[in-house]
PDB file of C-alpha atoms in Angstrom:
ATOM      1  CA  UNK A   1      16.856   1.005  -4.477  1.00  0.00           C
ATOM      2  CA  UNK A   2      13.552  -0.810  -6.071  1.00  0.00           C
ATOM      3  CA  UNK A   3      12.062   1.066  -8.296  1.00  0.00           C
ATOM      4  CA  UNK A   4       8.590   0.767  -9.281  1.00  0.00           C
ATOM      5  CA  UNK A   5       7.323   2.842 -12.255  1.00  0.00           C
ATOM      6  CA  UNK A   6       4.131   3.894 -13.790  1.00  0.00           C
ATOM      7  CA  UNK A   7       3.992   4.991 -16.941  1.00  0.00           C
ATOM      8  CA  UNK A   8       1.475   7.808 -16.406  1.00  0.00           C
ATOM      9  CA  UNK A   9       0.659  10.147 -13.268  1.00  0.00           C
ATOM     10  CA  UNK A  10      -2.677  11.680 -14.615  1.00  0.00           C
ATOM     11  CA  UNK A  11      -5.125  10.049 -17.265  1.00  0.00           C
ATOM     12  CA  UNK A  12      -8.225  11.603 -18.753  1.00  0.00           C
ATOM     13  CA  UNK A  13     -10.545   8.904 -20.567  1.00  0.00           C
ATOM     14  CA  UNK A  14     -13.579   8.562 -21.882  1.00  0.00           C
ATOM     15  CA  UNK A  15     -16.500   6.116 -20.946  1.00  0.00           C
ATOM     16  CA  UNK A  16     -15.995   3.120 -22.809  1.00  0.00           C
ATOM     17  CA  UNK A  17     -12.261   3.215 -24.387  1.00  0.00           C
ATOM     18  CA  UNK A  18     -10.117   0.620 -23.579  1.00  0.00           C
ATOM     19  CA  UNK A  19      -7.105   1.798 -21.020  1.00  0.00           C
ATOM     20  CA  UNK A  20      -3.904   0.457 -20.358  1.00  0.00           C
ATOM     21  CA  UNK A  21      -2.249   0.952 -16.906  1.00  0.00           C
ATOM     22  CA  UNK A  22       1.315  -0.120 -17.167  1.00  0.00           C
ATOM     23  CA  UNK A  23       3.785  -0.532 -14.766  1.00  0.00           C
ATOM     24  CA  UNK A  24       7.467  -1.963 -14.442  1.00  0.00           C
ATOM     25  CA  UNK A  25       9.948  -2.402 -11.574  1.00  0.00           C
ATOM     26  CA  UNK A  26      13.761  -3.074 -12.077  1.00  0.00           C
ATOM     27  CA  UNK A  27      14.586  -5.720  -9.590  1.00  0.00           C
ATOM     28  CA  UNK A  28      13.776  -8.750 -10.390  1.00  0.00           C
ATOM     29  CA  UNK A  29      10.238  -8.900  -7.935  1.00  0.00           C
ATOM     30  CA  UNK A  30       8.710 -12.245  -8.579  1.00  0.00           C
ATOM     31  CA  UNK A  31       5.224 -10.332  -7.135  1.00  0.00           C
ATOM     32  CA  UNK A  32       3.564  -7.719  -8.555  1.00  0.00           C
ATOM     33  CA  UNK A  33       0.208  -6.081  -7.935  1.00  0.00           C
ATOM     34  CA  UNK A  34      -2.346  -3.529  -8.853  1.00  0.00           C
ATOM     35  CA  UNK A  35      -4.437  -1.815  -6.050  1.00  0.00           C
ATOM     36  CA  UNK A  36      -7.251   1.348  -6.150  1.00  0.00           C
ATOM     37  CA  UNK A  37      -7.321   4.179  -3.770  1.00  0.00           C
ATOM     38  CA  UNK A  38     -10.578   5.793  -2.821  1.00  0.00           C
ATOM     39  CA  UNK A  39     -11.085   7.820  -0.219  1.00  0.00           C
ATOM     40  CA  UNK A  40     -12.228   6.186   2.890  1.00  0.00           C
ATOM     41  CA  UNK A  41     -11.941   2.818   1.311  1.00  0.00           C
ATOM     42  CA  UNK A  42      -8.151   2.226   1.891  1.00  0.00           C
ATOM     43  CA  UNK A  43      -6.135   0.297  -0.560  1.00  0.00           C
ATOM     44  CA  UNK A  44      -8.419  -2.319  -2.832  1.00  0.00           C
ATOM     45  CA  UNK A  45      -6.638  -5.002  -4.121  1.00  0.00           C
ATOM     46  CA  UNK A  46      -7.385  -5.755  -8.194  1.00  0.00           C
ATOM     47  CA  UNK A  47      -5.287  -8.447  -9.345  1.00  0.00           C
ATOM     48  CA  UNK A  48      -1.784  -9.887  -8.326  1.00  0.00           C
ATOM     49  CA  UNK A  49       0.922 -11.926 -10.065  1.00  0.00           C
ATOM     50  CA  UNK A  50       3.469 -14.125  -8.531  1.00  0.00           C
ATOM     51  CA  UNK A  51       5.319 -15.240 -11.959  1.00  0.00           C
ATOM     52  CA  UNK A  52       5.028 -14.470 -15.211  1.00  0.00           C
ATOM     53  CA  UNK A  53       2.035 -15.476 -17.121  1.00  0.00           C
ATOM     54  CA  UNK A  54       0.332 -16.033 -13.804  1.00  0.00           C
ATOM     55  CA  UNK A  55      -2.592 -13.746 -12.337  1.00  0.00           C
ATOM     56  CA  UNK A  56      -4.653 -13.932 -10.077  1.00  0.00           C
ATOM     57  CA  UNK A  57      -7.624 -12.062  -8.682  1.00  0.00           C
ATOM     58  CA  UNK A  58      -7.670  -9.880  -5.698  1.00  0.00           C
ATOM     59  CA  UNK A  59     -11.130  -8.075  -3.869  1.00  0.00           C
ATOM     60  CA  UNK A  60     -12.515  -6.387  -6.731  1.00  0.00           C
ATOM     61  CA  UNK A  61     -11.801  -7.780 -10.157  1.00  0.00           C
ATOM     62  CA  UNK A  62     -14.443  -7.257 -11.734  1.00  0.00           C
ATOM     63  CA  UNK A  63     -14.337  -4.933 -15.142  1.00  0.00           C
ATOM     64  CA  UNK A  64     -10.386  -5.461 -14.705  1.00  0.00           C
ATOM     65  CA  UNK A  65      -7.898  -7.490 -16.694  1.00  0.00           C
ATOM     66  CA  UNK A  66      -4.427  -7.646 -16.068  1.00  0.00           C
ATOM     67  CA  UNK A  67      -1.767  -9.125 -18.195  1.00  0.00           C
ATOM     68  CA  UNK A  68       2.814  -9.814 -17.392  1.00  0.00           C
ATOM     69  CA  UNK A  69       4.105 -11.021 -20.130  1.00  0.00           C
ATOM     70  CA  UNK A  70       7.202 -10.283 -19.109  1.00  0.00           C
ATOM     71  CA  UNK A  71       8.623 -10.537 -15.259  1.00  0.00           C
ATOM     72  CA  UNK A  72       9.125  -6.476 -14.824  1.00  0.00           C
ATOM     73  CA  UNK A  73       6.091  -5.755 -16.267  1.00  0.00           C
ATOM     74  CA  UNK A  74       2.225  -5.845 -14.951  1.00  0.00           C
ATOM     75  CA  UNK A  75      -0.496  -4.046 -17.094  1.00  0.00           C
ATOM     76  CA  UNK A  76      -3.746  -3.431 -16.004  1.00  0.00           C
ATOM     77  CA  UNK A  77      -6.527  -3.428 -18.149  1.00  0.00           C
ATOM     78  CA  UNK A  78      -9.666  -1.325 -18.535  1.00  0.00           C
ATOM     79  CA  UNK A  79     -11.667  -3.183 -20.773  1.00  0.00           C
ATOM     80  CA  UNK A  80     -14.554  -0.539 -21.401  1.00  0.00           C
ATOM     81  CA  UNK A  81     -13.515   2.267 -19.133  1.00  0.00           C
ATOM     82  CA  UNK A  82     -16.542   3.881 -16.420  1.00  0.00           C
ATOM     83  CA  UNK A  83     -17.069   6.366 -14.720  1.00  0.00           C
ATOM     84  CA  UNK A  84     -16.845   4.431 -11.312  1.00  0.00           C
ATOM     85  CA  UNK A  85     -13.257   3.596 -12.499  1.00  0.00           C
ATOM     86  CA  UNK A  86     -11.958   7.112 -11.700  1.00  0.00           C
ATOM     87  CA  UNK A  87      -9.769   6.159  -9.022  1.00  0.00           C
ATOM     88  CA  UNK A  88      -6.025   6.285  -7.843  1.00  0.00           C
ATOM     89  CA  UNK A  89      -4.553   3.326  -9.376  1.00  0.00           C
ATOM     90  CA  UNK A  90      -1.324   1.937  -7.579  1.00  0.00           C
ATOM     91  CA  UNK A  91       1.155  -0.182  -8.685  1.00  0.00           C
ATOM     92  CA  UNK A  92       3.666  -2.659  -6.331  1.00  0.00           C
ATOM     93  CA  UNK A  93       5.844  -5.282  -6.203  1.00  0.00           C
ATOM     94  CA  UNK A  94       7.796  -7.682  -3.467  1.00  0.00           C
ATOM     95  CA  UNK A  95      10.011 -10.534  -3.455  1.00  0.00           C
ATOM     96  CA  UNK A  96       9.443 -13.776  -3.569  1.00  0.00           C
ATOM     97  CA  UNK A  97       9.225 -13.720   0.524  1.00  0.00           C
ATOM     98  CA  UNK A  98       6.600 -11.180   0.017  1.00  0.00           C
ATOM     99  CA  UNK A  99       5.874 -11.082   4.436  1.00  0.00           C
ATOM    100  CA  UNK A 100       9.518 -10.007   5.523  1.00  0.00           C
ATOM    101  CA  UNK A 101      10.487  -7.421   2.801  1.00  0.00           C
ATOM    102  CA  UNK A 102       7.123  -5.613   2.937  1.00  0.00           C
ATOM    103  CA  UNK A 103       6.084  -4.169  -0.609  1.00  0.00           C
ATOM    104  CA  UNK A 104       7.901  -1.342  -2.723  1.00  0.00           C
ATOM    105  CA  UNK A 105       5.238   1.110  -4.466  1.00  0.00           C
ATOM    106  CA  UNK A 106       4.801   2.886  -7.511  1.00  0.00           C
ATOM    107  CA  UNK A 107       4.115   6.802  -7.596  1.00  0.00           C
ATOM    108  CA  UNK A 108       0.288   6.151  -8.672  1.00  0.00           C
ATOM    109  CA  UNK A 109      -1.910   7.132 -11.473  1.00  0.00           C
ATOM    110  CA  UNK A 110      -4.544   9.087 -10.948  1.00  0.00           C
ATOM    111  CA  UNK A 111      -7.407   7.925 -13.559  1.00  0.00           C
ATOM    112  CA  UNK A 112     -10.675  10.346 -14.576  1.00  0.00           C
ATOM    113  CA  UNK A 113     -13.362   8.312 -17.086  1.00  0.00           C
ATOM    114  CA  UNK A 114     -15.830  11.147 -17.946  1.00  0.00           C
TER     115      UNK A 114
ATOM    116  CA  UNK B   1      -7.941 -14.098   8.013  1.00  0.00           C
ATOM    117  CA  UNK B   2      -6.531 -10.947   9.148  1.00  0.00           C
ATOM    118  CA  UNK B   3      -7.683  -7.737   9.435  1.00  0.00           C
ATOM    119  CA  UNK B   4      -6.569  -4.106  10.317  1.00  0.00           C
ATOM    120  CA  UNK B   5      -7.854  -1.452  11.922  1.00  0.00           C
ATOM    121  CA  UNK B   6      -7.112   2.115  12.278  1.00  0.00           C
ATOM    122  CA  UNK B   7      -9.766   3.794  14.105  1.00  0.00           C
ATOM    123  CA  UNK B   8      -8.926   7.461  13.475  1.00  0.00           C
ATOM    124  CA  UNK B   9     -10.150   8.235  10.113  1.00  0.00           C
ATOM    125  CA  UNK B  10      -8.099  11.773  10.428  1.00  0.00           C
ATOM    126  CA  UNK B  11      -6.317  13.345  13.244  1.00  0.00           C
ATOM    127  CA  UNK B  12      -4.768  16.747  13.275  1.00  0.00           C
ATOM    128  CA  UNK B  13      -2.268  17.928  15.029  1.00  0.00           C
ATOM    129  CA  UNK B  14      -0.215  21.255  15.782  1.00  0.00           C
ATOM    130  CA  UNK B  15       3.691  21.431  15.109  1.00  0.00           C
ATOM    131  CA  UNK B  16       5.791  20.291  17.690  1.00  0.00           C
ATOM    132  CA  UNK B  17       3.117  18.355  19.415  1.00  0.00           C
ATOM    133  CA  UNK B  18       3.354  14.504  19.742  1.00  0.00           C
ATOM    134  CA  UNK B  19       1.088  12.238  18.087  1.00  0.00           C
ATOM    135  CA  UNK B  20       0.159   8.587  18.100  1.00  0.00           C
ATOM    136  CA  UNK B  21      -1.810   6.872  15.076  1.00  0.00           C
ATOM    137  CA  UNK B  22      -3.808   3.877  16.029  1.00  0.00           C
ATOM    138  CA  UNK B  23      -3.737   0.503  14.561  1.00  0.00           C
ATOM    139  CA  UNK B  24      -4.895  -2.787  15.674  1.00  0.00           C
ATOM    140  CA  UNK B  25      -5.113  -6.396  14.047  1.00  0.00           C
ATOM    141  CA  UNK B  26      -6.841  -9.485  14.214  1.00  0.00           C
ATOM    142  CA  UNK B  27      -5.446 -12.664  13.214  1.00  0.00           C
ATOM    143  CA  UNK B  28      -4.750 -16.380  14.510  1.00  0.00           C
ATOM    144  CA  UNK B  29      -1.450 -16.499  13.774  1.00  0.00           C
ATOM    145  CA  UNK B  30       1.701 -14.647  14.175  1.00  0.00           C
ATOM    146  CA  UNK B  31       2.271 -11.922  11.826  1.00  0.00           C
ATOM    147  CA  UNK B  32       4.327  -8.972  10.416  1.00  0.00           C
ATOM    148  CA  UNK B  33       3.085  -5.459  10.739  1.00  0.00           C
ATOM    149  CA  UNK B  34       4.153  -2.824   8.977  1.00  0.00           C
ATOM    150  CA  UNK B  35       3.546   1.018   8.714  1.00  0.00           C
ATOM    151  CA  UNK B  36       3.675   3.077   5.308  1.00  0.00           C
ATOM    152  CA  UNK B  37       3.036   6.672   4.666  1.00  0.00           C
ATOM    153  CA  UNK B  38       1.966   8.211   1.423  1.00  0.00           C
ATOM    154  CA  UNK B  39       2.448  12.233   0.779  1.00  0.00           C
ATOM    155  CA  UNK B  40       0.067  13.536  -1.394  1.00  0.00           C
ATOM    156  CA  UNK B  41      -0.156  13.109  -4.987  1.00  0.00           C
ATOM    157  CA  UNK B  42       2.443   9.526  -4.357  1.00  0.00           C
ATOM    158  CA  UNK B  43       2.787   6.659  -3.571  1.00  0.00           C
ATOM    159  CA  UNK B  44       3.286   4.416  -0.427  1.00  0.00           C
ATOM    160  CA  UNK B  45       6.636   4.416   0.944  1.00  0.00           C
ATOM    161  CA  UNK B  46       7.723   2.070   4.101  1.00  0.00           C
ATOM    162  CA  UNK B  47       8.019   3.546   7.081  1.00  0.00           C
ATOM    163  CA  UNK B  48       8.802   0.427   9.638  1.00  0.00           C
ATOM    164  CA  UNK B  49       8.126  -2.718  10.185  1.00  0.00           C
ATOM    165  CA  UNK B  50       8.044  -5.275  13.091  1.00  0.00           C
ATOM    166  CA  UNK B  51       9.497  -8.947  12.263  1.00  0.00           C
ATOM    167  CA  UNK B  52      10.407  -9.904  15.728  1.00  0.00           C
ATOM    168  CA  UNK B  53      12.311  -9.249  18.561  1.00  0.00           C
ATOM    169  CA  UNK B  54      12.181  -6.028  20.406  1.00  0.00           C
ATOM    170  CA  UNK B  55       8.783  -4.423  20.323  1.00  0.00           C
ATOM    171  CA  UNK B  56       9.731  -1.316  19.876  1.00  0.00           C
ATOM    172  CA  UNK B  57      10.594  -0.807  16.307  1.00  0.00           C
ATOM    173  CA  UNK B  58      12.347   2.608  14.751  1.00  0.00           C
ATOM    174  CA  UNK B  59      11.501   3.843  11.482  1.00  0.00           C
ATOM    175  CA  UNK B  60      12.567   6.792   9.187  1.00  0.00           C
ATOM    176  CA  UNK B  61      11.839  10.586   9.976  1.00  0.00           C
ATOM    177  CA  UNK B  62      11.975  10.076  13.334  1.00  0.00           C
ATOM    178  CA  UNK B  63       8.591   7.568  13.856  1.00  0.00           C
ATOM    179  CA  UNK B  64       8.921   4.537  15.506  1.00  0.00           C
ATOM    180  CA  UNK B  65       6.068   1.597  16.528  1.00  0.00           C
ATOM    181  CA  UNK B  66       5.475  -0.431  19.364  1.00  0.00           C
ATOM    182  CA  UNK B  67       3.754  -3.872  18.921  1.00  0.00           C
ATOM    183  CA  UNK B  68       1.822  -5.396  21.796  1.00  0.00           C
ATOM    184  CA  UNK B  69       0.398  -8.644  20.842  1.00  0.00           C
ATOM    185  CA  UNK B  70      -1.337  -9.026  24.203  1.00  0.00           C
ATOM    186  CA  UNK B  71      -3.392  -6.127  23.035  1.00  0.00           C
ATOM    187  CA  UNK B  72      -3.432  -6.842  19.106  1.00  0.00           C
ATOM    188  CA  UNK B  73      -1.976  -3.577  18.231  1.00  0.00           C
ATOM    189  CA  UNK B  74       0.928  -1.641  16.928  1.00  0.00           C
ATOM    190  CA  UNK B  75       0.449   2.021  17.705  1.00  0.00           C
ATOM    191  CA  UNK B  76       2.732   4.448  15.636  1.00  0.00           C
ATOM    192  CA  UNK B  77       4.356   7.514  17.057  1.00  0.00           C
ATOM    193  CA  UNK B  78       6.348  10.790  16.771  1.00  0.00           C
ATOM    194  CA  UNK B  79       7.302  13.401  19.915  1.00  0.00           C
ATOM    195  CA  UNK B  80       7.175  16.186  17.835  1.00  0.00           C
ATOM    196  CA  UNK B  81       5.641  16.608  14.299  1.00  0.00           C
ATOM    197  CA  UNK B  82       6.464  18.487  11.386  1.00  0.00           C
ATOM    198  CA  UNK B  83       4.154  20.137   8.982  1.00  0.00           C
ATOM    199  CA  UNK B  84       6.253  18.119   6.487  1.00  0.00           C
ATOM    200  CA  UNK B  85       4.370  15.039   8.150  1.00  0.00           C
ATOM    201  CA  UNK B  86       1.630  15.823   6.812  1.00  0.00           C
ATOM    202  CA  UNK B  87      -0.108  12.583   4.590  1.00  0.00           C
ATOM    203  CA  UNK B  88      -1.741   9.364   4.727  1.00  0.00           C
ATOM    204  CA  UNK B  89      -0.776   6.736   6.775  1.00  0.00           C
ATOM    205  CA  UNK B  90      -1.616   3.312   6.346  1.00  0.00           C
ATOM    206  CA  UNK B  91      -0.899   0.167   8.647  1.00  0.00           C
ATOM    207  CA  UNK B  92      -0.192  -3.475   7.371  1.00  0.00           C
ATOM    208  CA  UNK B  93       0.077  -6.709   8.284  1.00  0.00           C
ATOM    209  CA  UNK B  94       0.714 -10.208   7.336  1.00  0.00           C
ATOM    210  CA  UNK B  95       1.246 -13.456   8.203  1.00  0.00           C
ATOM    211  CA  UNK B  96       4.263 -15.383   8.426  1.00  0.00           C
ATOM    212  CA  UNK B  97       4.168 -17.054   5.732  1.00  0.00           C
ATOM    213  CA  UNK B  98       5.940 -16.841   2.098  1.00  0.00           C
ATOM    214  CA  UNK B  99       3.093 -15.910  -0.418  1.00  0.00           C
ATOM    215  CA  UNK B 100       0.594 -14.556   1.622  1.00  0.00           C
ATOM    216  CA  UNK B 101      -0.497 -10.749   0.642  1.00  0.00           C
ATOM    217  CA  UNK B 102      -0.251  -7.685   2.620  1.00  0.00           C
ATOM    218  CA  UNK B 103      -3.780  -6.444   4.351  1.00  0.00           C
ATOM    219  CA  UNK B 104      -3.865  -2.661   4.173  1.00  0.00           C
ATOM    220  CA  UNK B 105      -5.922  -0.721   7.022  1.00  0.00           C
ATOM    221  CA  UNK B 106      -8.428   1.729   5.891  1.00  0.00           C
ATOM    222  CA  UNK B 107      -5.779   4.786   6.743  1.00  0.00           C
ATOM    223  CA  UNK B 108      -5.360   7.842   9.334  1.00  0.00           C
ATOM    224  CA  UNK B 109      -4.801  10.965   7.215  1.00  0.00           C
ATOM    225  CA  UNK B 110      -2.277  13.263   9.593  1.00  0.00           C
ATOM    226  CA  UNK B 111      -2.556  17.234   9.124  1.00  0.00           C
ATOM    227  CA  UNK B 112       0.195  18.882  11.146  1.00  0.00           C
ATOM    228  CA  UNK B 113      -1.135  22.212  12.069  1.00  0.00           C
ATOM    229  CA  UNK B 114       1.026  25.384  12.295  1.00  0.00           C
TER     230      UNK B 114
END
């Protein structure tokens, strides 16, 4: 099986550090993604990658970085962490045929910014 | 573009009973749908999907989907719940098409009653 995993389940942070999401899957997904979870809002997308070195922005970018390096890897980036940033952070990736093979997720990380 | 809706924010349930979870879609060209369920405090996992063929589509833990494209939707079921069904369910869909993302409904949180 995929496996898709995030390097942290809870984070405490404080308004304005820098934070560093990471995540990394083990079977060679060309696509990888970072979405928030809010209640009632559903699944946001932030950023996706199709290759490495490649990003590009999903619904809500903004005050969000992201950076893959290498193919297993996608980080997200906090730049100056916020209180509106608390959030459920998920991480997923898919093939190459993204449509038929449906995504595989990571467990989540919940984020607090106090 | 496409877009998904699940019009019951929450519906609860008591053990045994059956339940359906809403879901309908919009978009101008033929699609994939998919259904994923997330148990609290993880991730999304895949629960079924619909690719084409028969529209009625089995998943795991005993759910299975029906897609009616006359009517846009693609209405998940169960004939008898367990509380173990509790969590969030979230319907998908995308178009059939390589790179193209996944559009996430807004989710229908289950609580099985006892």
């Amino acid at each position: 099986d995929v496996k898709v995993t995030q390097s942290s389940r809870y984070l405490v942070k404080r308004t304005g550090e820098k934070v560093f999401l990471e995540c990394v899957q083990d079977m060679d997904h060309e696509n990888m993604f970072w979405y928030r979870q809010d209640p009632g809002l559903g699944l946001r997308l932030i950023y996706f990658s199709y290759d490495v070195k490649m990003k590009e922005k999903g619904d809500i970018p903004e005050g969000y970085s992201v950076s893959r390096e290498k193919k297993e890897r996608f980080s997200l980036i906090l730049e100056s962490a916020s209180t509106n940033q608390t959030s459920m952070y998920l991480c997923a990736s898919s093939t190459a045929t993204t449509a038929y093979y449906g995504y595989t997720f990571g467990s989540g990380t919940r984020l607090t910014v106090v | 573009a496409q877009s998904v809706t699940q019009l019951d924010s929450q519906v609860p349930v008591f053990e045994e009973a059956p339940v359906e979870l809403r879901c309908n879609y919009s978009s101008s060209v033929s699609v994939y749908l998919f259904w994923y369920v997330q148990y609290p405090n993880q991730g999304l996992q895949l629960l079924l999907k619909y690719l084409s063929g028969s529209t009625l589509v089995k998943g795991i833990n005993g759910f299975e989907a029906e897609f009616n494209k006359s009517q846009t939707s693609f209405h998940l079921r169960k004939p008898s719940v367990h509380i173990s069904d509790t969590a969030e369910y979230f319907c998908a869909v995308t178009r059939k098409t390589s790179y193209d993302n996944v559009i996430f409904g807004p989710g229908t949180s289950l609580s099985v009653i006892p």
